[in-house]
Structures are given as C-alpha cells and as structure tokens.
Amino acid sequence: GQQLNQSPQSMFIQEGEDVSMNCTSSSIFNTWLWYKQDPGEGPVLLIALYKAGELTSNGRLTAQFGITRKDSFLNISASIPSDVGIYFCAGPRLISTGKLIFGQGTTLQVKP
Amino acid sequence: EAGVTQFPSHSVIEKGQTVTLRCDPISGHDNLYWYRRVMGKEIKFLLHFVKESKQDESGMPNNRFLAERTGGTYSTLKVQPAELEDSGVYFCASSQELGQGTDTQYFGPGTRLTVL
C-alpha cells in the first residue's frame, strides 16, 4: 500500500536554528499536508499543499509540494521552544476519500 | 466553538477485557474518522463515518473492533477482547465538508490505551 517515509526521525536543535524535514513516497500524492502534534494534544494542520511545485508559508514555516508529486519538505526558520512536538506529513489515499496516510513523524526538540 | 473531544484520555486494561472509547466531533461535522498510532510508528486510518453510515472501514484491524455512530453525532469504538498489540493512541477527527482528501480534518487529543 501507499507509504510515506519521513526523515529525520528526530532532531535536537538549539533555539534560533533552522530546521528542515522531508517526506517521500513511491506513489503520487495530489495533496500534501503537514501536521504538528503538541505533547498531550492531537495533530493540528499547519500547511496544506494542493499543486505540484507549490511553495506555501505560514509564519516561520514553509512547505513545498515536490514537482514529481512524490515528495514534500517542511522548513522551520529561527526555531523557538514552542516548536517542540511531533511533525507529521500526510496525504489522502485518494482525493475522493478522507482517508489520510501519515508518515512516521519527526520529533523535534529545541534547546533554549 | 468546542473542538473534537475524546473520552477517556487514558485507559489501562488487562488483556481480554473490553474497552469503549468515545469521540464527540465538532458540532455539525458529518464526517468522523478514527485513527490509531502505535508507539513510534505512523498514524494509521481505521475508519470513516459519514453521519451514521460507515463510508470506509478498510483500516479496522479485525473483528475485535466495533465502531458505531448512532444518530450521526458522537461515535464509540469498542475493543473486545483487548490484546497487547491494541495498545496505542486512538485519535478521532472530524470534518465539515465532503469527506474528501481536500477537507480539513480536526483532531481530538486522543485516548491512550494500554493493554497489560
């Protein structure tokens, strides 16, 4: 079945550093989603991408939908302690259904 | 507006027991989803309700899992009998739109289930 391979698995960085994580698939996705899960909470949608090549920003976050439709990356600039959490990439199995496929997650820790 | 709520937040049971998880979606959301994350792995889809009907239950692991959404409002997910491998965090999500891939799904905080 479709799988999303997310890397790195975890990151431990200093406050103020930039962060980059990516997600790849052997199958084409027509929508890429990036979620963040804070400790004790459920995932919250950060950015949604709908077109190949699309580059979208949300504050200090920037995400891109790869040209091949098989990958996406998320960048966080000037990290702060509240960026701590688990970041998931996701995409719908088929555009006609709501079933989402998720990556394994990237756990981010930020040292003040 | 209240978000998606789930009850209980934690449940610890012994193998062979029964557990029922509850999800209250955002008011007015017809689409309700159940997902599960086993420790350190990806979040996996379990099933999708549109109102009270099961639209897609392809992710349900086996017949020990039973999901219901009577009246199209809240949903329950019952595990009977529970096995060790059922441990994980069970998330519920809801969406307002068409139940398609472009909808925004809003997630609840999850229920952490531990089977001993």
PDB file of N, CA, C and O in Angstrom, chain A residues 3 9 31 33 35 37 40-45 50 86 88 92 94-105 107, chain B residues 33 35 37 40-45 48 55-56 58-59 89 91 98-110:
ATOM      1  N   GLN A   3       2.844   4.325   1.263  1.00  0.00           N
ATOM      2  CA  GLN A   3       3.559   4.648   2.489  1.00  0.00           C
ATOM      3  C   GLN A   3       4.252   5.976   2.317  1.00  0.00           C
ATOM      4  O   GLN A   3       4.663   6.340   1.215  1.00  0.00           O
ATOM      5  N   GLN A   9      13.972  11.052  11.790  1.00  0.00           N
ATOM      6  CA  GLN A   9      13.042  10.526  12.780  1.00  0.00           C
ATOM      7  C   GLN A   9      12.955  11.461  13.975  1.00  0.00           C
ATOM      8  O   GLN A   9      11.898  11.629  14.577  1.00  0.00           O
ATOM      9  N   THR A  31      -2.269  15.778  -2.873  1.00  0.00           N
ATOM     10  CA  THR A  31      -2.339  16.743  -1.777  1.00  0.00           C
ATOM     11  C   THR A  31      -1.312  16.343  -0.737  1.00  0.00           C
ATOM     12  O   THR A  31      -1.196  15.155  -0.427  1.00  0.00           O
ATOM     13  N   LEU A  33      -0.042  17.330   3.214  1.00  0.00           N
ATOM     14  CA  LEU A  33      -0.425  18.024   4.433  1.00  0.00           C
ATOM     15  C   LEU A  33       0.693  17.902   5.446  1.00  0.00           C
ATOM     16  O   LEU A  33       1.367  16.866   5.524  1.00  0.00           O
ATOM     17  N   TYR A  35       1.187  18.311   9.589  1.00  0.00           N
ATOM     18  CA  TYR A  35       0.536  18.447  10.882  1.00  0.00           C
ATOM     19  C   TYR A  35       1.600  18.550  11.978  1.00  0.00           C
ATOM     20  O   TYR A  35       2.702  18.014  11.845  1.00  0.00           O
ATOM     21  N   GLN A  37       1.885  17.823  16.238  1.00  0.00           N
ATOM     22  CA  GLN A  37       1.253  17.322  17.448  1.00  0.00           C
ATOM     23  C   GLN A  37       2.035  17.815  18.654  1.00  0.00           C
ATOM     24  O   GLN A  37       3.203  17.453  18.832  1.00  0.00           O
ATOM     25  N   GLY A  40       0.475  15.742  24.453  1.00  0.00           N
ATOM     26  CA  GLY A  40      -0.835  15.626  25.072  1.00  0.00           C
ATOM     27  C   GLY A  40      -1.989  16.119  24.228  1.00  0.00           C
ATOM     28  O   GLY A  40      -3.143  16.129  24.687  1.00  0.00           O
ATOM     29  N   GLU A  41      -1.713  16.518  23.003  1.00  0.00           N
ATOM     30  CA  GLU A  41      -2.762  17.035  22.139  1.00  0.00           C
ATOM     31  C   GLU A  41      -2.848  16.183  20.877  1.00  0.00           C
ATOM     32  O   GLU A  41      -2.020  15.309  20.628  1.00  0.00           O
ATOM     33  N   GLY A  42      -3.861  16.472  20.062  1.00  0.00           N
ATOM     34  CA  GLY A  42      -3.967  15.806  18.776  1.00  0.00           C
ATOM     35  C   GLY A  42      -3.262  16.609  17.701  1.00  0.00           C
ATOM     36  O   GLY A  42      -2.900  17.767  17.909  1.00  0.00           O
ATOM     37  N   PRO A  43      -3.030  16.001  16.534  1.00  0.00           N
ATOM     38  CA  PRO A  43      -2.381  16.722  15.430  1.00  0.00           C
ATOM     39  C   PRO A  43      -3.207  17.924  14.973  1.00  0.00           C
ATOM     40  O   PRO A  43      -4.427  17.859  14.923  1.00  0.00           O
ATOM     41  N   VAL A  44      -2.484  18.991  14.643  1.00  0.00           N
ATOM     42  CA  VAL A  44      -3.118  20.210  14.143  1.00  0.00           C
ATOM     43  C   VAL A  44      -2.528  20.517  12.776  1.00  0.00           C
ATOM     44  O   VAL A  44      -1.313  20.472  12.600  1.00  0.00           O
ATOM     45  N   LEU A  45      -3.384  20.827  11.813  1.00  0.00           N
ATOM     46  CA  LEU A  45      -2.920  21.119  10.461  1.00  0.00           C
ATOM     47  C   LEU A  45      -2.148  22.428  10.431  1.00  0.00           C
ATOM     48  O   LEU A  45      -2.628  23.460  10.893  1.00  0.00           O
ATOM     49  N   TYR A  50      -1.602  21.784  -2.546  1.00  0.00           N
ATOM     50  CA  TYR A  50      -2.517  21.150  -3.500  1.00  0.00           C
ATOM     51  C   TYR A  50      -1.995  21.062  -4.924  1.00  0.00           C
ATOM     52  O   TYR A  50      -2.616  20.416  -5.770  1.00  0.00           O
ATOM     53  N   ILE A  86       5.821  16.777  17.589  1.00  0.00           N
ATOM     54  CA  ILE A  86       5.991  15.789  16.522  1.00  0.00           C
ATOM     55  C   ILE A  86       5.351  16.337  15.254  1.00  0.00           C
ATOM     56  O   ILE A  86       4.186  16.751  15.272  1.00  0.00           O
ATOM     57  N   PHE A  88       4.146  15.635  11.415  1.00  0.00           N
ATOM     58  CA  PHE A  88       3.739  14.550  10.525  1.00  0.00           C
ATOM     59  C   PHE A  88       3.437  15.091   9.137  1.00  0.00           C
ATOM     60  O   PHE A  88       2.755  16.112   8.993  1.00  0.00           O
ATOM     61  N   PRO A  92      -4.005  12.292   1.349  1.00  0.00           N
ATOM     62  CA  PRO A  92      -5.163  11.418   1.197  1.00  0.00           C
ATOM     63  C   PRO A  92      -4.836  10.229   0.309  1.00  0.00           C
ATOM     64  O   PRO A  92      -4.156  10.384  -0.711  1.00  0.00           O
ATOM     65  N   LEU A  94      -6.845   8.625  -1.615  1.00  0.00           N
ATOM     66  CA  LEU A  94      -7.430   9.038  -2.884  1.00  0.00           C
ATOM     67  C   LEU A  94      -8.067  10.401  -2.646  1.00  0.00           C
ATOM     68  O   LEU A  94      -8.591  10.644  -1.564  1.00  0.00           O
ATOM     69  N   ILE A  95      -8.084  11.247  -3.635  1.00  0.00           N
ATOM     70  CA  ILE A  95      -8.631  12.589  -3.449  1.00  0.00           C
ATOM     71  C   ILE A  95     -10.126  12.539  -3.155  1.00  0.00           C
ATOM     72  O   ILE A  95     -10.684  13.453  -2.555  1.00  0.00           O
ATOM     73  N   SER A  96     -10.769  11.432  -3.543  1.00  0.00           N
ATOM     74  CA  SER A  96     -12.212  11.319  -3.366  1.00  0.00           C
ATOM     75  C   SER A  96     -12.607  10.824  -1.982  1.00  0.00           C
ATOM     76  O   SER A  96     -13.791  10.737  -1.676  1.00  0.00           O
ATOM     77  N   THR A  97     -11.611  10.471  -1.144  1.00  0.00           N
ATOM     78  CA  THR A  97     -11.928   9.999   0.202  1.00  0.00           C
ATOM     79  C   THR A  97     -11.163  10.819   1.228  1.00  0.00           C
ATOM     80  O   THR A  97     -10.192  11.479   0.907  1.00  0.00           O
ATOM     81  N   GLY A  98     -11.600  10.739   2.461  1.00  0.00           N
ATOM     82  CA  GLY A  98     -10.917  11.458   3.529  1.00  0.00           C
ATOM     83  C   GLY A  98      -9.860  10.644   4.221  1.00  0.00           C
ATOM     84  O   GLY A  98      -9.198  11.130   5.142  1.00  0.00           O
ATOM     85  N   LYS A  99      -9.641   9.418   3.788  1.00  0.00           N
ATOM     86  CA  LYS A  99      -8.659   8.548   4.441  1.00  0.00           C
ATOM     87  C   LYS A  99      -7.259   9.118   4.245  1.00  0.00           C
ATOM     88  O   LYS A  99      -6.796   9.240   3.112  1.00  0.00           O
ATOM     89  N   LEU A 100      -6.591   9.482   5.343  1.00  0.00           N
ATOM     90  CA  LEU A 100      -5.260  10.046   5.265  1.00  0.00           C
ATOM     91  C   LEU A 100      -4.203   8.990   5.561  1.00  0.00           C
ATOM     92  O   LEU A 100      -4.364   8.149   6.444  1.00  0.00           O
ATOM     93  N   ILE A 101      -3.107   9.071   4.788  1.00  0.00           N
ATOM     94  CA  ILE A 101      -1.914   8.270   5.036  1.00  0.00           C
ATOM     95  C   ILE A 101      -0.910   9.191   5.719  1.00  0.00           C
ATOM     96  O   ILE A 101      -0.683  10.315   5.236  1.00  0.00           O
ATOM     97  N   PHE A 102      -0.303   8.734   6.823  1.00  0.00           N
ATOM     98  CA  PHE A 102       0.642   9.556   7.572  1.00  0.00           C
ATOM     99  C   PHE A 102       2.050   8.987   7.495  1.00  0.00           C
ATOM    100  O   PHE A 102       2.248   7.768   7.385  1.00  0.00           O
ATOM    101  N   GLY A 103       3.027   9.894   7.592  1.00  0.00           N
ATOM    102  CA  GLY A 103       4.398   9.474   7.804  1.00  0.00           C
ATOM    103  C   GLY A 103       4.606   9.094   9.263  1.00  0.00           C
ATOM    104  O   GLY A 103       3.703   9.243  10.091  1.00  0.00           O
ATOM    105  N   GLN A 104       5.820   8.623   9.575  1.00  0.00           N
ATOM    106  CA  GLN A 104       6.104   8.136  10.926  1.00  0.00           C
ATOM    107  C   GLN A 104       6.301   9.269  11.927  1.00  0.00           C
ATOM    108  O   GLN A 104       6.325   9.042  13.133  1.00  0.00           O
ATOM    109  N   GLY A 105       6.480  10.483  11.436  1.00  0.00           N
ATOM    110  CA  GLY A 105       6.654  11.621  12.318  1.00  0.00           C
ATOM    111  C   GLY A 105       8.112  11.976  12.544  1.00  0.00           C
ATOM    112  O   GLY A 105       9.000  11.116  12.536  1.00  0.00           O
ATOM    113  N   THR A 107      10.233  13.945  15.461  1.00  0.00           N
ATOM    114  CA  THR A 107      10.162  14.526  16.802  1.00  0.00           C
ATOM    115  C   THR A 107      11.204  15.620  16.914  1.00  0.00           C
ATOM    116  O   THR A 107      12.397  15.378  16.711  1.00  0.00           O
TER     117      THR A 107
ATOM    118  N   TYR B  33     -13.711  10.427  11.714  1.00  0.00           N
ATOM    119  CA  TYR B  33     -12.665   9.454  11.407  1.00  0.00           C
ATOM    120  C   TYR B  33     -12.052   8.932  12.706  1.00  0.00           C
ATOM    121  O   TYR B  33     -11.912   9.667  13.674  1.00  0.00           O
ATOM    122  N   TYR B  35      -8.421   7.059  13.932  1.00  0.00           N
ATOM    123  CA  TYR B  35      -7.053   6.711  13.589  1.00  0.00           C
ATOM    124  C   TYR B  35      -6.394   6.129  14.827  1.00  0.00           C
ATOM    125  O   TYR B  35      -6.846   6.315  15.953  1.00  0.00           O
ATOM    126  N   ARG B  37      -2.305   5.405  16.540  1.00  0.00           N
ATOM    127  CA  ARG B  37      -0.847   5.446  16.440  1.00  0.00           C
ATOM    128  C   ARG B  37      -0.260   4.502  17.476  1.00  0.00           C
ATOM    129  O   ARG B  37      -0.420   4.711  18.684  1.00  0.00           O
ATOM    130  N   GLY B  40       5.676   5.137  18.314  1.00  0.00           N
ATOM    131  CA  GLY B  40       6.779   5.424  17.410  1.00  0.00           C
ATOM    132  C   GLY B  40       6.504   5.209  15.944  1.00  0.00           C
ATOM    133  O   GLY B  40       7.378   5.447  15.114  1.00  0.00           O
ATOM    134  N   LYS B  41       5.297   4.769  15.622  1.00  0.00           N
ATOM    135  CA  LYS B  41       5.014   4.488  14.210  1.00  0.00           C
ATOM    136  C   LYS B  41       4.072   5.545  13.634  1.00  0.00           C
ATOM    137  O   LYS B  41       3.774   6.551  14.266  1.00  0.00           O
ATOM    138  N   GLU B  42       3.638   5.315  12.414  1.00  0.00           N
ATOM    139  CA  GLU B  42       2.780   6.301  11.772  1.00  0.00           C
ATOM    140  C   GLU B  42       1.367   6.227  12.326  1.00  0.00           C
ATOM    141  O   GLU B  42       0.959   5.240  12.926  1.00  0.00           O
ATOM    142  N   ILE B  43       0.623   7.305  12.128  1.00  0.00           N
ATOM    143  CA  ILE B  43      -0.792   7.315  12.474  1.00  0.00           C
ATOM    144  C   ILE B  43      -1.520   6.569  11.361  1.00  0.00           C
ATOM    145  O   ILE B  43      -1.370   6.893  10.185  1.00  0.00           O
ATOM    146  N   LYS B  44      -2.319   5.572  11.764  1.00  0.00           N
ATOM    147  CA  LYS B  44      -2.995   4.742  10.758  1.00  0.00           C
ATOM    148  C   LYS B  44      -4.503   4.933  10.793  1.00  0.00           C
ATOM    149  O   LYS B  44      -5.110   4.943  11.873  1.00  0.00           O
ATOM    150  N   PHE B  45      -5.073   5.032   9.639  1.00  0.00           N
ATOM    151  CA  PHE B  45      -6.515   5.173   9.474  1.00  0.00           C
ATOM    152  C   PHE B  45      -7.214   3.896   9.895  1.00  0.00           C
ATOM    153  O   PHE B  45      -6.765   2.793   9.584  1.00  0.00           O
ATOM    154  N   HIS B  48     -14.029   5.630   8.608  1.00  0.00           N
ATOM    155  CA  HIS B  48     -14.616   6.922   8.292  1.00  0.00           C
ATOM    156  C   HIS B  48     -16.131   6.777   8.302  1.00  0.00           C
ATOM    157  O   HIS B  48     -16.678   5.919   7.599  1.00  0.00           O
ATOM    158  N   GLN B  55     -18.484   4.850   5.855  1.00  0.00           N
ATOM    159  CA  GLN B  55     -18.089   5.116   4.478  1.00  0.00           C
ATOM    160  C   GLN B  55     -16.916   4.226   4.063  1.00  0.00           C
ATOM    161  O   GLN B  55     -16.827   3.778   2.930  1.00  0.00           O
ATOM    162  N   ASP B  56     -16.000   4.028   5.007  1.00  0.00           N
ATOM    163  CA  ASP B  56     -14.786   3.269   4.725  1.00  0.00           C
ATOM    164  C   ASP B  56     -14.285   2.684   6.024  1.00  0.00           C
ATOM    165  O   ASP B  56     -13.959   3.431   6.939  1.00  0.00           O
ATOM    166  N   SER B  58     -11.885   0.168   5.944  1.00  0.00           N
ATOM    167  CA  SER B  58     -10.797  -0.668   5.451  1.00  0.00           C
ATOM    168  C   SER B  58      -9.624  -0.770   6.413  1.00  0.00           C
ATOM    169  O   SER B  58      -8.806  -1.676   6.294  1.00  0.00           O
ATOM    170  N   GLY B  59      -9.500   0.161   7.368  1.00  0.00           N
ATOM    171  CA  GLY B  59      -8.373   0.143   8.282  1.00  0.00           C
ATOM    172  C   GLY B  59      -8.619  -0.593   9.581  1.00  0.00           C
ATOM    173  O   GLY B  59      -7.708  -0.731  10.408  1.00  0.00           O
ATOM    174  N   VAL B  89      -2.294   5.101  20.835  1.00  0.00           N
ATOM    175  CA  VAL B  89      -3.130   6.288  20.991  1.00  0.00           C
ATOM    176  C   VAL B  89      -4.174   6.292  19.880  1.00  0.00           C
ATOM    177  O   VAL B  89      -3.826   6.203  18.697  1.00  0.00           O
ATOM    178  N   PHE B  91      -6.930   8.285  17.935  1.00  0.00           N
ATOM    179  CA  PHE B  91      -7.371   9.642  17.617  1.00  0.00           C
ATOM    180  C   PHE B  91      -8.693   9.599  16.867  1.00  0.00           C
ATOM    181  O   PHE B  91      -8.934   8.731  16.036  1.00  0.00           O
ATOM    182  N   LEU B  98     -16.840  17.553   2.384  1.00  0.00           N
ATOM    183  CA  LEU B  98     -17.397  16.474   1.582  1.00  0.00           C
ATOM    184  C   LEU B  98     -16.857  15.098   1.911  1.00  0.00           C
ATOM    185  O   LEU B  98     -17.210  14.147   1.245  1.00  0.00           O
ATOM    186  N   GLY B  99     -15.988  15.009   2.901  1.00  0.00           N
ATOM    187  CA  GLY B  99     -15.400  13.714   3.205  1.00  0.00           C
ATOM    188  C   GLY B  99     -14.357  13.327   2.182  1.00  0.00           C
ATOM    189  O   GLY B  99     -14.110  12.154   1.942  1.00  0.00           O
ATOM    190  N   GLN B 100     -13.701  14.337   1.605  1.00  0.00           N
ATOM    191  CA  GLN B 100     -12.692  14.082   0.584  1.00  0.00           C
ATOM    192  C   GLN B 100     -11.301  14.462   1.067  1.00  0.00           C
ATOM    193  O   GLN B 100     -11.135  15.018   2.147  1.00  0.00           O
ATOM    194  N   GLY B 101     -10.332  14.202   0.228  1.00  0.00           N
ATOM    195  CA  GLY B 101      -8.951  14.421   0.621  1.00  0.00           C
ATOM    196  C   GLY B 101      -8.579  15.866   0.834  1.00  0.00           C
ATOM    197  O   GLY B 101      -7.577  16.160   1.475  1.00  0.00           O
ATOM    198  N   THR B 102      -9.343  16.793   0.302  1.00  0.00           N
ATOM    199  CA  THR B 102      -9.018  18.206   0.459  1.00  0.00           C
ATOM    200  C   THR B 102      -9.689  18.820   1.681  1.00  0.00           C
ATOM    201  O   THR B 102      -9.466  19.990   1.981  1.00  0.00           O
ATOM    202  N   ASP B 103     -10.503  18.044   2.403  1.00  0.00           N
ATOM    203  CA  ASP B 103     -11.131  18.572   3.609  1.00  0.00           C
ATOM    204  C   ASP B 103     -10.095  18.783   4.695  1.00  0.00           C
ATOM    205  O   ASP B 103      -9.095  18.072   4.762  1.00  0.00           O
ATOM    206  N   THR B 104     -10.349  19.730   5.576  1.00  0.00           N
ATOM    207  CA  THR B 104      -9.510  19.896   6.765  1.00  0.00           C
ATOM    208  C   THR B 104     -10.080  19.019   7.868  1.00  0.00           C
ATOM    209  O   THR B 104     -11.251  19.172   8.238  1.00  0.00           O
ATOM    210  N   GLN B 105      -9.265  18.111   8.378  1.00  0.00           N
ATOM    211  CA  GLN B 105      -9.684  17.246   9.474  1.00  0.00           C
ATOM    212  C   GLN B 105      -9.158  17.827  10.782  1.00  0.00           C
ATOM    213  O   GLN B 105      -7.973  18.166  10.891  1.00  0.00           O
ATOM    214  N   TYR B 106     -10.042  17.921  11.764  1.00  0.00           N
ATOM    215  CA  TYR B 106      -9.703  18.442  13.081  1.00  0.00           C
ATOM    216  C   TYR B 106      -9.621  17.263  14.040  1.00  0.00           C
ATOM    217  O   TYR B 106     -10.588  16.500  14.165  1.00  0.00           O
ATOM    218  N   PHE B 107      -8.485  17.153  14.689  1.00  0.00           N
ATOM    219  CA  PHE B 107      -8.233  16.001  15.540  1.00  0.00           C
ATOM    220  C   PHE B 107      -8.528  16.286  17.005  1.00  0.00           C
ATOM    221  O   PHE B 107      -8.314  17.392  17.504  1.00  0.00           O
ATOM    222  N   GLY B 108      -8.997  15.251  17.696  1.00  0.00           N
ATOM    223  CA  GLY B 108      -9.115  15.299  19.136  1.00  0.00           C
ATOM    224  C   GLY B 108      -7.780  15.003  19.794  1.00  0.00           C
ATOM    225  O   GLY B 108      -6.811  14.665  19.112  1.00  0.00           O
ATOM    226  N   PRO B 109      -7.718  15.096  21.127  1.00  0.00           N
ATOM    227  CA  PRO B 109      -6.458  14.906  21.844  1.00  0.00           C
ATOM    228  C   PRO B 109      -6.032  13.453  21.940  1.00  0.00           C
ATOM    229  O   PRO B 109      -4.894  13.179  22.322  1.00  0.00           O
ATOM    230  N   GLY B 110      -6.922  12.538  21.608  1.00  0.00           N
ATOM    231  CA  GLY B 110      -6.562  11.133  21.624  1.00  0.00           C
ATOM    232  C   GLY B 110      -6.872  10.449  22.943  1.00  0.00           C
ATOM    233  O   GLY B 110      -6.996  11.093  23.996  1.00  0.00           O
TER     234      GLY B 110
END
